[in-house]
Amino acid sequence: MSRLIVISNRVAAPKPDGEGGAQGGLAVALSAALREYRGLWFGWSGNRIDEFTGKIDFQRHDGVTSATIDLEEQDVEEYYNGYANRTLWPLFHYRIDLAEYVRSFGAGYERVNERFADTVTPLIDPDDLVWIHDYHLIPLGAQLRQRGLRNRMGFFLHIPWPPARLLTSLPAHEHLVLSLLAYDVIGFHTKEWLESFQNYVERELGGHCEPDGTIHVGERSVHAAAYPIGIDYKEFREAAESEAAQEAFERLRKSADGRGTIIGVDRLDYSKGLEERFLGYRRFLEDHEDWQGEVFLLQIAPPSRGEVHTYEKIRESLDELSGRINGEFAAVDWVPIRYVNQGYGREDLAGFYRASQIALVTPLRDGMNLVAKEYVAAQDPEDPGVLILSRFAGAALQLTDALLVNPYSKEEISDAIKQALDMPREERIRRWRSMNEVVKQEDVVWWRRNFVAALQGEATQDERAAG
Ligand code: ADQ
């Protein structure tokens, strides 16, 4: 059997006990795949050094080998903080107003992708399957081909693919997209992102897209399809049943003191629509005075990408906005928003989700959004909560029984909160059952099996059914 080589910006392979904290579903899923296929996980260590050496640090824990390299300060600034997080992330989330087009960022991005290629090439055997992840490493496949690799290679994009009209604002967009054609398989979360990609290929590259997912550009043919990522359902259910989850549940229920809990859990990122969410909730408190003092919003949002200025700004504005709303509405025995800038373990999160009657998952744009799926998986089947979900999250295409809202509209958020609070138990159960079925069946194991099967050149069951 071929080995699997996973390459991503950061490596989330298992760590020795006590390091790294709780593992996310994706890390668990890819680690499981790596155990099944042997192989290794390659990426940046997160460390900075004065001068790039290409020295690889190998670690083996829990059956998974990781191989990491350190990067120079300038690499991190231009490639990671620069092109990845100040150019591609905002542009791919439709925030062209925030996207910065700086030549040195593009040069740093190419340089780091070359450095990745130089260091990982000797680790790859001819029959290994290579699976590259996310927007940090789009050109890596082409770089590996230039170094003579003929392996089957796949790329998976974890964020949206923007409409062609937005993407063409990126200098050298054609060069970036052409580099994707070096892969054999290109995966997106949803049909919507796939269609935007196909549209770009036809409009800008004069390519042709077949209904079976084959894309032809000149002499080159690649397979592009939607592979919606799921959570590790089994692992998450177990987390939800754990003692730690039960304690977290009780802690939140006790402190809620009979009030309804509305939960939000997001990395602190402008794409998650947190300001709009706070304003929608504020609107709800204004529209329904009788609910003041009866519910509260628990927003958990650990800071991310603190070195990027826009992230500092969003943090400041959320501090200000939550303070303002609390000042405006709070009473001596009630605070409308509990705003917590902290990360929690998976068990704690599962307990908090289960203790909350409503989840507000309202990103302005999101590749998929796993929080929505985790919330569903954590619910009590006899008394489930209600998921309010942005129609602009990839997850909305699968979780059609959520209350779908336009996250830009305060009125829609306010109306959905009211509808959720008034929803009869039978309707909550009916909606939850349908969503839970999807979250359970289309889990992360299903996702990676489908992708790896495509990488091995096999049509998956779903593709055969669709074809
Ligand atoms: P993210 O933008 O990080 O991921 P998401 O899919 O919601 O968004 O995943 C976040 C993960 O972090 C979840 O597993 C969640 O439980 C965890 N998390 C968030 N806040 C936390 C907290 N306070 N404490 C502990 N854990 C917390 C990107 C894309 C998404 C896509 C994923 C996977 O932006 O669209 O779904 O990758 O492909």
PDB file of C-alpha atoms in Angstrom, residues 88 161 274 374:
ATOM      1  CA  LEU A  88      -5.361  35.436   0.300  1.00  0.00           C
ATOM      2  CA  TRP A 161     -12.981  29.879  -3.445  1.00  0.00           C
ATOM      3  CA  LEU A 274     -18.953  38.651  15.410  1.00  0.00           C
ATOM      4  CA  GLU A 374     -20.052  20.119  16.816  1.00  0.00           C
TER       5      GLU A 374
END
